[in-house]
Every structure is written in C-alpha cells, then in structure tokens.
Short mmCIF file of C-alpha atoms in Angstrom, two decimals:
data_model
loop_
_atom_site.label_atom_id
_atom_site.label_comp_id
_atom_site.label_asym_id
_atom_site.label_seq_id
_atom_site.Cartn_x
_atom_site.Cartn_y
_atom_site.Cartn_z
CA UNK A 210 18.16 19.44 -24.16
CA UNK A 211 18.73 22.60 -26.20
CA UNK A 212 21.53 24.89 -24.94
CA UNK A 213 20.36 28.10 -23.28
CA UNK A 214 16.86 26.80 -22.64
CA UNK A 215 15.55 26.71 -19.09
CA UNK A 216 15.01 23.07 -18.23
CA UNK A 217 12.68 21.67 -15.61
CA UNK A 218 12.93 18.09 -14.43
CA UNK A 219 9.54 17.40 -15.94
CA UNK A 220 11.01 18.14 -19.36
CA UNK A 221 13.18 15.05 -19.01
CA UNK A 222 10.10 12.79 -19.00
CA UNK A 223 7.80 12.56 -22.00
CA UNK A 224 4.89 10.22 -22.60
CA UNK A 225 6.97 7.64 -24.45
CA UNK A 226 10.62 8.46 -23.73
CA UNK A 227 12.93 9.85 -21.05
CA UNK A 228 16.16 11.81 -21.28
CA UNK A 229 19.37 9.97 -20.43
CA UNK A 230 20.20 12.64 -17.82
CA UNK A 231 17.69 11.04 -15.42
CA UNK A 232 20.07 8.10 -15.14
CA UNK A 233 23.49 9.69 -15.44
CA UNK A 234 23.47 13.31 -14.26
CA UNK A 235 24.82 14.10 -10.78
CA UNK A 236 22.58 17.14 -10.29
CA UNK A 237 19.48 15.11 -11.18
CA UNK A 238 20.57 12.43 -8.72
CA UNK A 239 21.05 14.95 -5.89
CA UNK A 240 17.59 16.36 -6.59
CA UNK A 241 16.13 12.82 -6.50
CA UNK A 242 17.51 12.36 -3.01
CA UNK A 243 16.00 15.64 -1.85
CA UNK A 244 12.61 15.30 -3.55
CA UNK A 245 12.00 11.55 -3.52
CA UNK A 246 14.14 9.62 -1.05
CA UNK A 247 14.11 12.30 1.66
CA UNK A 248 10.39 13.08 1.32
CA UNK A 249 8.53 9.89 0.39
CA UNK A 250 8.08 6.74 2.49
CA UNK A 251 11.24 4.60 2.38
CA UNK A 252 11.54 1.05 3.72
CA UNK A 253 13.64 0.77 6.87
CA UNK A 254 13.26 -2.88 7.86
CA UNK A 255 10.94 -5.43 9.42
CA UNK A 256 9.99 -5.28 13.08
CA UNK A 257 11.18 -8.88 13.56
CA UNK A 258 14.76 -7.69 12.92
CA UNK A 259 14.66 -6.14 16.39
CA UNK A 260 12.76 -8.70 18.49
CA UNK A 261 14.28 -7.79 21.86
CA UNK A 262 14.69 -4.55 23.82
CA UNK A 263 18.04 -2.99 22.94
CA UNK A 264 18.19 -4.56 19.48
CA UNK A 265 19.08 -2.30 16.59
CA UNK A 266 19.81 -2.34 12.85
CA UNK A 267 21.42 0.44 10.83
CA UNK A 268 20.46 1.49 7.34
CA UNK A 269 20.31 4.40 4.89
CA UNK A 270 17.58 6.72 3.67
CA UNK A 271 19.09 8.60 0.77
CA UNK A 272 22.30 10.07 2.21
CA UNK A 273 21.09 9.85 5.80
CA UNK A 274 22.32 7.17 8.20
CA UNK A 275 19.45 5.75 10.24
CA UNK A 276 18.87 3.31 13.13
CA UNK A 277 15.88 1.06 13.76
CA UNK A 278 15.73 0.13 17.45
CA UNK A 279 13.48 -1.65 19.95
CA UNK A 280 12.76 0.10 23.27
CA UNK A 281 12.18 -1.43 26.68
CA UNK A 282 8.45 -0.82 26.19
CA UNK A 283 8.47 -2.89 23.02
CA UNK A 284 8.09 0.09 20.68
CA UNK A 285 10.14 0.30 17.48
CA UNK A 286 11.89 3.60 16.80
CA UNK A 287 13.62 5.08 13.75
CA UNK A 288 16.44 7.52 14.63
CA UNK A 289 19.13 9.45 12.84
CA UNK A 290 22.45 7.72 13.53
CA UNK A 291 24.12 10.80 15.00
CA UNK A 292 25.14 11.90 18.47
CA UNK A 293 23.74 15.36 19.26
CA UNK A 294 26.85 16.23 21.28
CA UNK A 295 29.67 16.34 18.69
CA UNK A 296 28.04 14.64 15.73
CA UNK A 297 29.65 11.19 15.80
CA UNK A 298 27.85 8.14 14.50
CA UNK A 299 26.24 6.37 17.43
CA UNK A 300 26.17 2.87 15.89
CA UNK A 301 29.14 1.83 13.81
CA UNK A 302 28.06 -1.80 13.50
CA UNK A 303 25.39 -3.08 11.14
CA UNK A 304 23.31 -4.52 13.95
CA UNK A 305 23.51 -5.62 17.56
CA UNK A 306 22.06 -5.14 21.01
CA UNK A 307 22.87 -1.94 22.88
CA UNK A 308 21.47 -3.14 26.20
CA UNK A 309 19.56 -0.42 27.99
CA UNK A 310 21.03 2.47 26.04
CA UNK A 311 23.11 3.60 23.09
CA UNK A 312 26.54 4.86 24.14
CA UNK A 313 28.57 7.23 21.98
CA UNK A 314 32.13 5.91 21.60
CA UNK A 315 33.56 9.44 21.63
CA UNK A 316 32.39 11.08 24.91
CA UNK A 317 30.11 8.35 26.34
CA UNK A 318 26.82 10.24 26.11
CA UNK A 319 24.09 7.66 26.56
CA UNK A 320 20.64 7.57 25.03
CA UNK A 321 17.58 5.41 25.55
CA UNK A 322 16.42 3.42 22.54
CA UNK A 323 13.91 6.16 21.69
CA UNK A 324 16.79 8.65 21.43
CA UNK A 325 16.21 10.58 24.67
CA UNK A 326 19.18 11.35 26.95
CA UNK A 327 19.91 8.76 29.63
CA UNK A 328 23.30 9.76 30.99
CA UNK A 329 26.06 12.33 30.40
CA UNK A 330 29.52 11.87 32.01
CA UNK A 331 30.81 14.62 34.31
CA UNK A 332 27.41 16.26 34.07
CA UNK A 333 28.31 18.95 36.59
CA UNK A 334 29.93 20.75 33.68
CA UNK A 335 26.45 21.24 32.26
CA UNK A 336 24.67 22.21 35.49
CA UNK A 337 22.73 25.39 34.94
CA UNK A 338 23.85 25.41 31.29
CA UNK A 339 21.55 22.99 29.48
CA UNK A 340 18.21 21.31 30.01
CA UNK A 341 18.51 17.60 29.20
CA UNK A 342 14.85 17.57 28.18
CA UNK A 343 15.60 20.05 25.42
CA UNK A 344 15.15 18.04 22.16
CA UNK A 345 18.43 19.35 20.76
CA UNK A 346 20.29 17.11 23.22
CA UNK A 347 18.44 13.93 22.18
CA UNK A 348 19.05 11.81 19.15
CA UNK A 349 16.71 13.00 16.41
CA UNK A 350 13.82 10.79 15.43
CA UNK A 351 12.79 10.33 11.80
CA UNK A 352 10.26 13.04 10.95
CA UNK A 353 7.66 10.34 10.42
CA UNK A 354 7.62 6.57 10.74
CA UNK A 355 4.95 4.02 9.92
CA UNK A 356 4.33 0.31 10.29
CA UNK A 357 2.27 -1.71 7.85
CA UNK A 358 1.86 -5.36 8.90
CA UNK A 359 5.31 -5.39 10.48
CA UNK A 360 7.12 -3.58 7.66
CA UNK A 361 8.67 -0.36 8.96
CA UNK A 362 8.94 2.77 6.78
CA UNK A 363 10.16 6.30 7.45
CA UNK A 364 9.81 9.67 5.79
CA UNK A 365 12.27 12.48 6.44
CA UNK A 366 9.61 15.07 5.74
CA UNK A 367 6.89 16.26 8.10
CA UNK A 368 4.52 16.72 5.16
CA UNK A 369 2.78 14.32 2.83
CA UNK A 370 0.38 11.40 2.83
CA UNK A 371 0.32 8.92 5.71
CA UNK A 372 1.97 5.57 5.00
CA UNK A 373 -1.16 3.54 4.18
CA UNK A 374 -2.48 6.23 1.84
CA UNK A 375 0.89 6.50 0.09
CA UNK A 376 1.13 2.73 -0.39
CA UNK A 377 -2.44 2.50 -1.61
CA UNK A 378 -4.02 -0.68 -2.91
CA UNK A 379 -1.17 -1.44 -5.27
CA UNK A 380 1.71 -1.49 -2.80
CA UNK A 381 -0.20 -2.77 0.23
CA UNK A 382 -0.95 -5.89 -1.80
CA UNK A 383 2.73 -6.86 -1.57
CA UNK A 384 2.67 -7.09 2.21
CA UNK A 385 -0.87 -8.40 2.46
CA UNK A 386 -0.05 -11.26 0.12
CA UNK A 387 2.99 -12.24 2.19
CA UNK A 388 1.27 -12.06 5.57
CA UNK A 389 -2.03 -13.58 4.46
CA UNK A 390 -0.18 -16.76 3.46
CA UNK A 391 0.62 -17.30 7.13
CA UNK A 392 -2.11 -18.97 9.22
CA UNK A 393 -1.16 -16.44 11.93
CA UNK A 394 -1.27 -13.50 9.51
CA UNK A 395 2.37 -12.61 10.17
CA UNK A 396 5.80 -13.04 8.61
CA UNK A 397 9.20 -12.90 10.27
CA UNK A 398 12.44 -11.97 8.58
CA UNK A 399 15.32 -14.42 8.20
CA UNK A 400 18.18 -12.34 9.49
CA UNK A 401 20.73 -12.91 6.81
CA UNK A 402 20.84 -10.63 3.82
CA UNK A 403 22.58 -10.70 0.46
CA UNK A 404 23.96 -7.32 -0.56
CA UNK A 405 24.97 -6.33 -4.06
CA UNK A 406 26.64 -3.15 -5.32
CA UNK A 407 25.29 -2.50 -8.80
CA UNK A 408 27.26 -0.17 -11.07
CA UNK A 409 24.11 1.43 -12.39
CA UNK A 410 21.35 3.86 -11.54
CA UNK A 411 18.70 2.77 -9.04
CA UNK A 412 15.87 3.16 -11.57
CA UNK A 413 17.43 0.65 -13.97
CA UNK A 414 17.06 -2.10 -11.38
CA UNK A 415 13.39 -1.29 -10.67
CA UNK A 416 12.51 -1.09 -14.36
CA UNK A 417 14.10 -4.47 -15.03
CA UNK A 418 11.96 -6.23 -12.42
CA UNK A 419 8.77 -5.82 -14.46
CA UNK A 420 10.37 -5.99 -17.91
CA UNK A 421 8.78 -9.12 -19.43
CA UNK A 422 10.73 -8.90 -22.69
CA UNK A 423 14.21 -9.60 -21.34
CA UNK A 424 13.90 -12.87 -19.35
CA UNK A 425 13.78 -15.29 -22.29
CA UNK A 426 16.60 -13.35 -23.97
CA UNK A 427 18.96 -12.45 -21.13
CA UNK A 428 18.44 -15.61 -19.07
CA UNK A 429 17.77 -18.24 -21.73
CA UNK A 430 21.09 -20.05 -21.18
CA UNK A 431 20.33 -20.47 -17.49
CA UNK A 432 16.79 -21.61 -18.24
CA UNK A 433 17.95 -24.08 -20.90
CA UNK A 434 20.49 -25.64 -18.51
CA UNK A 435 17.88 -25.97 -15.74
CA UNK A 436 15.33 -27.51 -18.11
CA UNK A 437 17.92 -30.05 -19.30
CA UNK A 438 18.71 -30.97 -15.69
CA UNK A 439 14.97 -31.37 -14.94
CA UNK A 440 14.67 -33.89 -17.76
CA UNK A 441 17.80 -35.75 -16.68
CA UNK A 442 16.50 -35.92 -13.11
CA UNK A 443 13.10 -37.23 -14.27
CA UNK A 444 14.67 -39.81 -16.58
CA UNK A 445 16.99 -41.07 -13.85
CA UNK A 446 14.63 -41.13 -10.86
CA UNK A 447 11.15 -41.16 -12.35
CA UNK A 448 10.25 -38.24 -10.08
CA UNK A 449 9.84 -34.56 -10.79
CA UNK A 450 12.93 -32.49 -10.07
CA UNK A 451 12.91 -30.17 -7.02
CA UNK A 452 11.05 -26.91 -7.60
CA UNK A 453 14.29 -24.94 -7.59
CA UNK A 454 14.99 -26.23 -11.10
CA UNK A 455 11.60 -24.98 -12.26
CA UNK A 456 12.33 -21.50 -10.93
CA UNK A 457 15.19 -21.33 -13.43
CA UNK A 458 13.54 -23.33 -16.22
CA UNK A 459 10.77 -20.72 -16.30
CA UNK A 460 13.24 -18.45 -18.10
CA UNK A 461 12.70 -20.64 -21.19
CA UNK A 462 9.07 -19.53 -21.43
CA UNK A 463 8.22 -18.39 -24.97
CA UNK A 464 7.56 -14.73 -25.70
CA UNK A 465 3.87 -15.50 -26.15
CA UNK A 466 3.61 -16.62 -22.52
CA UNK A 467 5.24 -13.46 -21.21
CA UNK A 468 3.06 -11.34 -23.48
CA UNK A 469 -0.08 -13.01 -22.08
CA UNK A 470 0.65 -11.61 -18.60
CA UNK A 471 -0.46 -8.21 -17.40
CA UNK A 472 1.13 -5.35 -15.54
CA UNK A 473 -0.90 -2.95 -13.42
CA UNK A 474 0.14 0.58 -12.52
CA UNK A 475 -1.07 2.47 -9.45
CA UNK A 476 -0.58 6.03 -8.16
CA UNK A 477 2.84 7.00 -6.73
CA UNK A 478 4.63 4.66 -9.14
CA UNK A 479 3.65 1.38 -7.47
CA UNK A 480 3.34 -1.35 -10.12
CA UNK A 481 2.47 -5.06 -10.24
CA UNK A 482 3.24 -8.00 -12.52
CA UNK A 483 0.65 -10.78 -12.53
CA UNK A 484 1.84 -14.25 -11.60
CA UNK A 485 3.27 -16.72 -14.04
CA UNK A 486 4.68 -19.45 -11.79
CA UNK A 487 2.75 -22.55 -10.78
CA UNK A 488 3.13 -22.39 -7.00
CA UNK A 489 0.28 -24.77 -6.10
CA UNK A 490 1.51 -28.18 -7.15
CA UNK A 491 -0.35 -31.08 -5.58
CA UNK A 492 2.62 -32.07 -3.45
CA UNK A 493 2.57 -32.78 0.33
CA UNK A 494 4.03 -29.35 1.20
CA UNK A 495 1.31 -27.41 -0.66
CA UNK A 496 -1.43 -29.68 0.70
CA UNK A 497 -0.15 -29.16 4.25
CA UNK A 498 -0.10 -25.41 3.67
CA UNK A 499 -3.67 -25.48 2.37
CA UNK A 500 -4.70 -27.47 5.47
CA UNK A 501 -3.32 -25.00 8.02
CA UNK A 502 -4.75 -22.02 6.12
CA UNK A 503 -8.14 -23.74 5.90
CA UNK A 504 -8.07 -24.36 9.64
CA UNK A 505 -7.25 -20.70 10.25
CA UNK A 506 -9.48 -18.98 7.68
CA UNK A 507 -11.84 -21.52 6.13
CA UNK A 508 -11.66 -23.23 2.72
CA UNK A 509 -13.00 -20.30 0.68
CA UNK A 510 -10.58 -17.75 2.15
CA UNK A 511 -7.68 -20.23 1.86
CA UNK A 512 -8.35 -20.62 -1.86
CA UNK A 513 -8.66 -16.86 -2.29
CA UNK A 514 -5.31 -16.30 -0.58
CA UNK A 515 -3.38 -18.91 -2.56
CA UNK A 516 -4.99 -17.85 -5.83
CA UNK A 517 -3.76 -14.24 -5.56
CA UNK A 518 -2.39 -13.55 -9.02
CA UNK A 519 0.57 -11.30 -8.21
CA UNK A 520 4.15 -12.32 -8.79
CA UNK A 521 6.02 -9.05 -8.39
CA UNK A 522 5.29 -5.62 -6.86
CA UNK A 523 7.35 -2.47 -7.14
CA UNK A 524 6.84 -0.33 -4.04
CA UNK A 525 8.15 2.91 -5.49
CA UNK A 526 10.85 4.07 -5.11
CA UNK A 527 12.47 1.66 -2.71
CA UNK A 528 11.34 -1.97 -2.96
CA UNK A 529 10.98 -4.93 -5.29
CA UNK A 530 8.75 -7.52 -3.60
CA UNK A 531 7.88 -11.07 -4.69
CA UNK A 532 5.07 -11.95 -2.25
CA UNK A 533 4.34 -15.62 -3.09
CA UNK A 534 8.04 -16.39 -2.57
CA UNK A 535 8.46 -14.16 0.51
CA UNK A 536 11.29 -12.16 -1.10
CA UNK A 537 12.06 -8.48 -0.79
CA UNK A 538 14.83 -6.39 -2.35
CA UNK A 539 15.49 -2.94 -0.90
CA UNK A 540 17.03 -0.27 -3.10
CA UNK A 541 19.56 2.17 -1.58
CA UNK A 542 20.98 4.69 -4.11
CA UNK A 543 24.68 5.45 -3.63
CA UNK A 544 25.21 7.69 -6.66
CA UNK A 545 23.84 8.29 -10.14
CA UNK A 546 25.79 5.22 -11.28
CA UNK A 547 25.88 3.10 -8.11
CA UNK A 548 23.15 1.31 -6.17
CA UNK A 549 23.08 -1.00 -3.17
CA UNK A 550 20.41 -3.68 -3.21
CA UNK A 551 19.63 -5.73 -0.10
CA UNK A 552 17.95 -9.08 -0.67
CA UNK A 553 15.86 -10.41 2.22
CA UNK A 554 13.48 -13.32 2.60
CA UNK A 555 10.82 -14.21 5.16
CA UNK A 556 9.34 -17.13 7.02
CA UNK A 557 5.55 -17.41 7.31
CA UNK A 558 4.57 -17.93 10.95
CA UNK A 559 2.75 -21.20 11.40
CA UNK A 560 3.26 -22.41 7.81
CA UNK A 561 4.88 -25.78 7.02
CA UNK A 562 8.68 -25.82 6.88
CA UNK A 563 8.50 -26.83 3.21
CA UNK A 564 6.97 -23.46 2.30
CA UNK A 565 10.01 -21.74 3.81
CA UNK A 566 12.35 -24.17 2.03
CA UNK A 567 10.64 -23.26 -1.27
CA UNK A 568 11.30 -19.57 -0.58
CA UNK A 569 14.87 -20.35 0.38
CA UNK A 570 15.40 -22.21 -2.89
CA UNK A 571 14.26 -19.16 -4.86
CA UNK A 572 16.43 -16.93 -2.69
CA UNK A 573 19.50 -19.01 -3.53
CA UNK A 574 18.72 -20.03 -7.12
CA UNK A 575 17.43 -16.72 -8.50
CA UNK A 576 18.11 -13.80 -6.19
CA UNK A 577 21.52 -14.51 -4.65
CA UNK A 578 24.64 -12.68 -5.88
CA UNK A 579 26.17 -15.94 -7.12
CA UNK A 580 23.35 -17.05 -9.40
CA UNK A 581 23.75 -16.72 -13.16
CA UNK A 582 20.44 -14.85 -13.27
CA UNK A 583 21.92 -12.03 -11.23
CA UNK A 584 25.16 -12.16 -13.20
CA UNK A 585 23.23 -11.69 -16.45
CA UNK A 586 21.24 -8.77 -15.07
CA UNK A 587 24.20 -7.01 -13.46
CA UNK A 588 26.12 -7.12 -16.71
CA UNK A 589 23.15 -5.61 -18.53
CA UNK A 590 22.76 -2.90 -15.90
CA UNK A 591 26.45 -1.96 -16.19
CA UNK A 592 26.28 -1.86 -19.98
CA UNK A 593 23.16 0.33 -19.89
CA UNK A 594 24.78 2.76 -17.48
CA UNK A 595 27.95 3.05 -19.54
CA UNK A 596 25.91 3.64 -22.69
CA UNK A 597 23.80 6.33 -21.02
CA UNK A 598 26.93 8.11 -19.76
CA UNK A 599 28.18 8.67 -23.32
CA UNK A 600 28.06 12.20 -24.71
CA UNK A 601 27.17 11.08 -28.22
CA UNK A 602 24.94 8.37 -29.62
CA UNK A 603 21.60 9.97 -28.75
CA UNK A 604 19.95 11.59 -25.76
CA UNK A 605 16.69 9.69 -25.24
CA UNK A 606 15.62 6.31 -23.87
CA UNK A 607 12.65 4.72 -25.61
CA UNK A 608 9.55 3.63 -23.69
CA UNK A 609 7.40 3.33 -26.83
CA UNK A 610 6.25 -0.29 -26.58
CA UNK A 611 2.40 -0.16 -26.49
CA UNK A 612 2.53 3.56 -25.64
CA UNK A 613 -0.91 5.17 -25.82
CA UNK A 614 -2.68 1.81 -25.53
CA UNK A 615 -2.83 1.48 -21.75
CA UNK A 616 -6.25 1.02 -20.19
CA UNK A 617 -6.84 3.64 -17.48
CA UNK A 618 -9.76 3.61 -15.04
CA UNK A 619 -10.07 4.86 -11.44
CA UNK A 620 -6.38 5.87 -11.25
CA UNK A 621 -5.31 2.32 -12.18
CA UNK A 622 -3.45 1.68 -15.44
CA UNK A 623 -3.50 -1.77 -17.03
CA UNK A 624 -1.21 -2.86 -19.81
CA UNK A 625 -2.68 -4.36 -22.96
CA UNK A 626 0.11 -6.96 -23.08
CA UNK A 627 2.64 -8.39 -20.65
CA UNK A 628 5.53 -6.99 -22.68
CA UNK A 629 4.23 -3.42 -22.60
CA UNK A 630 6.61 -0.78 -21.23
CA UNK A 631 3.73 0.58 -19.15
CA UNK A 632 5.56 -0.18 -15.85
CA UNK A 633 8.42 2.11 -16.81
CA UNK A 634 6.01 4.83 -17.90
CA UNK A 635 4.05 4.49 -14.66
CA UNK A 636 7.17 4.82 -12.51
CA UNK A 637 8.38 7.82 -14.48
CA UNK A 638 4.98 9.45 -14.16
CA UNK A 639 5.48 9.37 -10.37
CA UNK A 640 9.12 10.49 -10.74
CA UNK A 641 7.98 13.50 -12.77
CA UNK A 642 5.29 14.35 -10.21
CA UNK A 643 7.65 14.06 -7.22
CA UNK A 644 10.40 16.09 -8.86
CA UNK A 645 7.95 18.80 -9.92
CA UNK A 646 6.67 19.05 -6.33
CA UNK A 647 10.26 19.75 -5.26
CA UNK A 648 10.71 22.47 -7.87
CA UNK A 649 7.55 24.18 -6.65
CA UNK A 650 8.92 24.06 -3.12
#
C-alpha cells in the first residue's frame, strides 16, 4: 500500500485480489483474532466428547484457552481455562474426568463443572471478606455458547447473531448432512484426533479445501499410483479394489470433471463444494445403510438424504467439513504463519459398521498426517507462506478466475464453473465485513 496513506483493513481486499499482508502481517493477524475469532462463533467440540459427568476437553479460541465440560445435571459448559484466584490454568491435560469438581493445582480451589465455586481451603481466611456467590470468584463462562445437532460452538462476545442465524443454510447443511445419514439422527465423535502444525496462515488452508484446480496437479502422483493399484487388484482378484483406493484415484480426474462441479457461497463466508465422489455403490454396505434409513424415514426421505450433493463445506472461519465421509477439520490459528488443524471423524448412530469403516478409510488415506495428499498440500502451504513473506516480487494475490461472472440471488452466490475462485472471494468478502465491523468499534 502507498506510504503515508491511511490504510483500512478493507483496503486489503478488492473484488478480484487481496494484499499479501492479510496472510503475513502480525498486526493484521492480531486484529483477526480480536475481530473474527474472539467475536464470531468458533467450534469447540462435539457433545459426545464429554459423555459423562466430570468429563472435560481443552481447546483454544483465538488466544484464549477454553474448557468444554459436562456437569452432573448433564449440561455441557464452555469455560475459560483460568482459576479466578491467582490465574493458573485449571486443566493442564488435553482431556480427562475431573470427578465432581475441577481442582486448581496451585491452591486447591475447587469448582463445579459449570465453573461455580465448590470449595476453598482454609476458608476462614475469607470469612467476612468475600462472597463466594460473587461471579468474580467463579471460573468465567464463555460469553455465549450454542449447540447445533451436538456440535458445540462458543463466541467470546456478548453481541452478534445467535448460532443458528450465523451458520445459516450454508453451514447448517454440513451438520444436517452428517446427522441425517444416521437412522437415529445423531453422530458421535471417535475420540482420537490427528493434529498437524502447518507453517502457513489459517486462510491458506481454508482456501485450498474448495480449490478445484489444484487436485489433479498437486496430487496426480498419488492418484496415478492408486489407480494403478486398483487395476492390479482387479486383474489379480477379479473384484473391485476397496473404496480407499478410489478415494485417492479420484485425484486423477481430468480438469473437465472438476470444472463441471459447482461451488456455492453463503453469507458470513460459509461455502460449499458440490459432490464428486460416487458414495452409493451397489455393495452390501450401502444397501444395508439404505435399508436402515428406509426403516427410519421411509424410502423417499432415504433417497433424499443419500442424494445430498455436497462434498465439502467451509464453516467460516473455523471448520472444513466433509459430511458424506463424516470428517471435520478444526482450524486454530497460532500466528500469521502457523496454524493448528485438528482432524476428527464421526460414527453415525445406528448405521452399519461398514459406513464407519468407509469414513475411517478416508480419514487414514486422505486426511491423516502421514498420507501423501497431506504431504503435498503442506509443502504447497509452506511455499505460499514463504513467498508471501517476501518484501519484493509483488504485493497482491490474484483471485481473478471467473471474477465478475458469479451468479448472485437471495444472498447466495453460485460459481459458473467448478474451478472458479469464487470460494476465496466469498470468504474474503466476510473477512472484509468482519474486520470493518471491528474498525467501527
């Protein structure tokens, strides 16, 4: 940006390009935490992570350390992970069961799972001095928390839209599509999680998820190897190879196939990619799944559920969700050039075991830290970040593909081709809005 000119964050985002500072500047990153991650709805976890009273999981919202806990009354709570006495972290472990109360390791103050004071040692020292019902002596609850179909979110601001309004049609579809595939209408988390530290800005990861140009370029070697193994398996056994091979072989799809897809942008940056995988083969697992869904919902509703044409949903700014494969990746920014992603997968209650095994195969073959798909992407992310950190070489990042051609109606933006950079423009439109709201105070 020109020297001496007053710059607003909105100036960094234009209709078809963004300034490199949005990825690499420390001051921009700090403002993102304040105006986006500390104000909007951020994913905390799934209620099935804390099935029993006393269970807890720890996580981050921006720079804030948070706890999700289950109380004795069955309620789920989201608390700041801080003792109100002298400020120590209450939970130093990732997860566990605190029994009836949290206990600070420093002075043994105890708190119920909703954060209220349970016990203080040598309390006579406080007699006539403090009122234990005074909120300042309880653990602080998240300013707001919400639950949509078992998925727990929190906002660290008292102001703003409620959770369902913020998610809107576009983001709610991610969780509806997962849960609707269960004959009981519910999913439960599988409590192991892959974690990856990416040496890149958090937005680079989200943009990549709906970038339909890169798969057949970046991942072609993985796709070619999987396709060769599929053929070898078929030639040797006469049977089709396990679906895990197809998950990888799909990366050999020609550009024309990717371009035939569509991306759909919604308010608040939420964005979808239509499905491209054939997940209804006429195998015993799929037929058994259709049978239990038909019993639960009827044949017409079963077909409607399994025909949902969504492969990927960005729940902005914090999630990448692949509903038909029960996968979710949470985004936790650690710096302008460092991001933690958590990769979770889910089991559909009442669905055949083979449906879970299919999800597990995708979890291992595509989304795990050890897969070549992730290795390819992580190397690209690092290279992008290093390029954007350079002083010379240019200041802008191009988002020109199909710019000005998007189809907009009723606050929904549809791309004209699958390879359009509309998803990036849609996310940056929300980014610009959120950052401007912060500047206005």
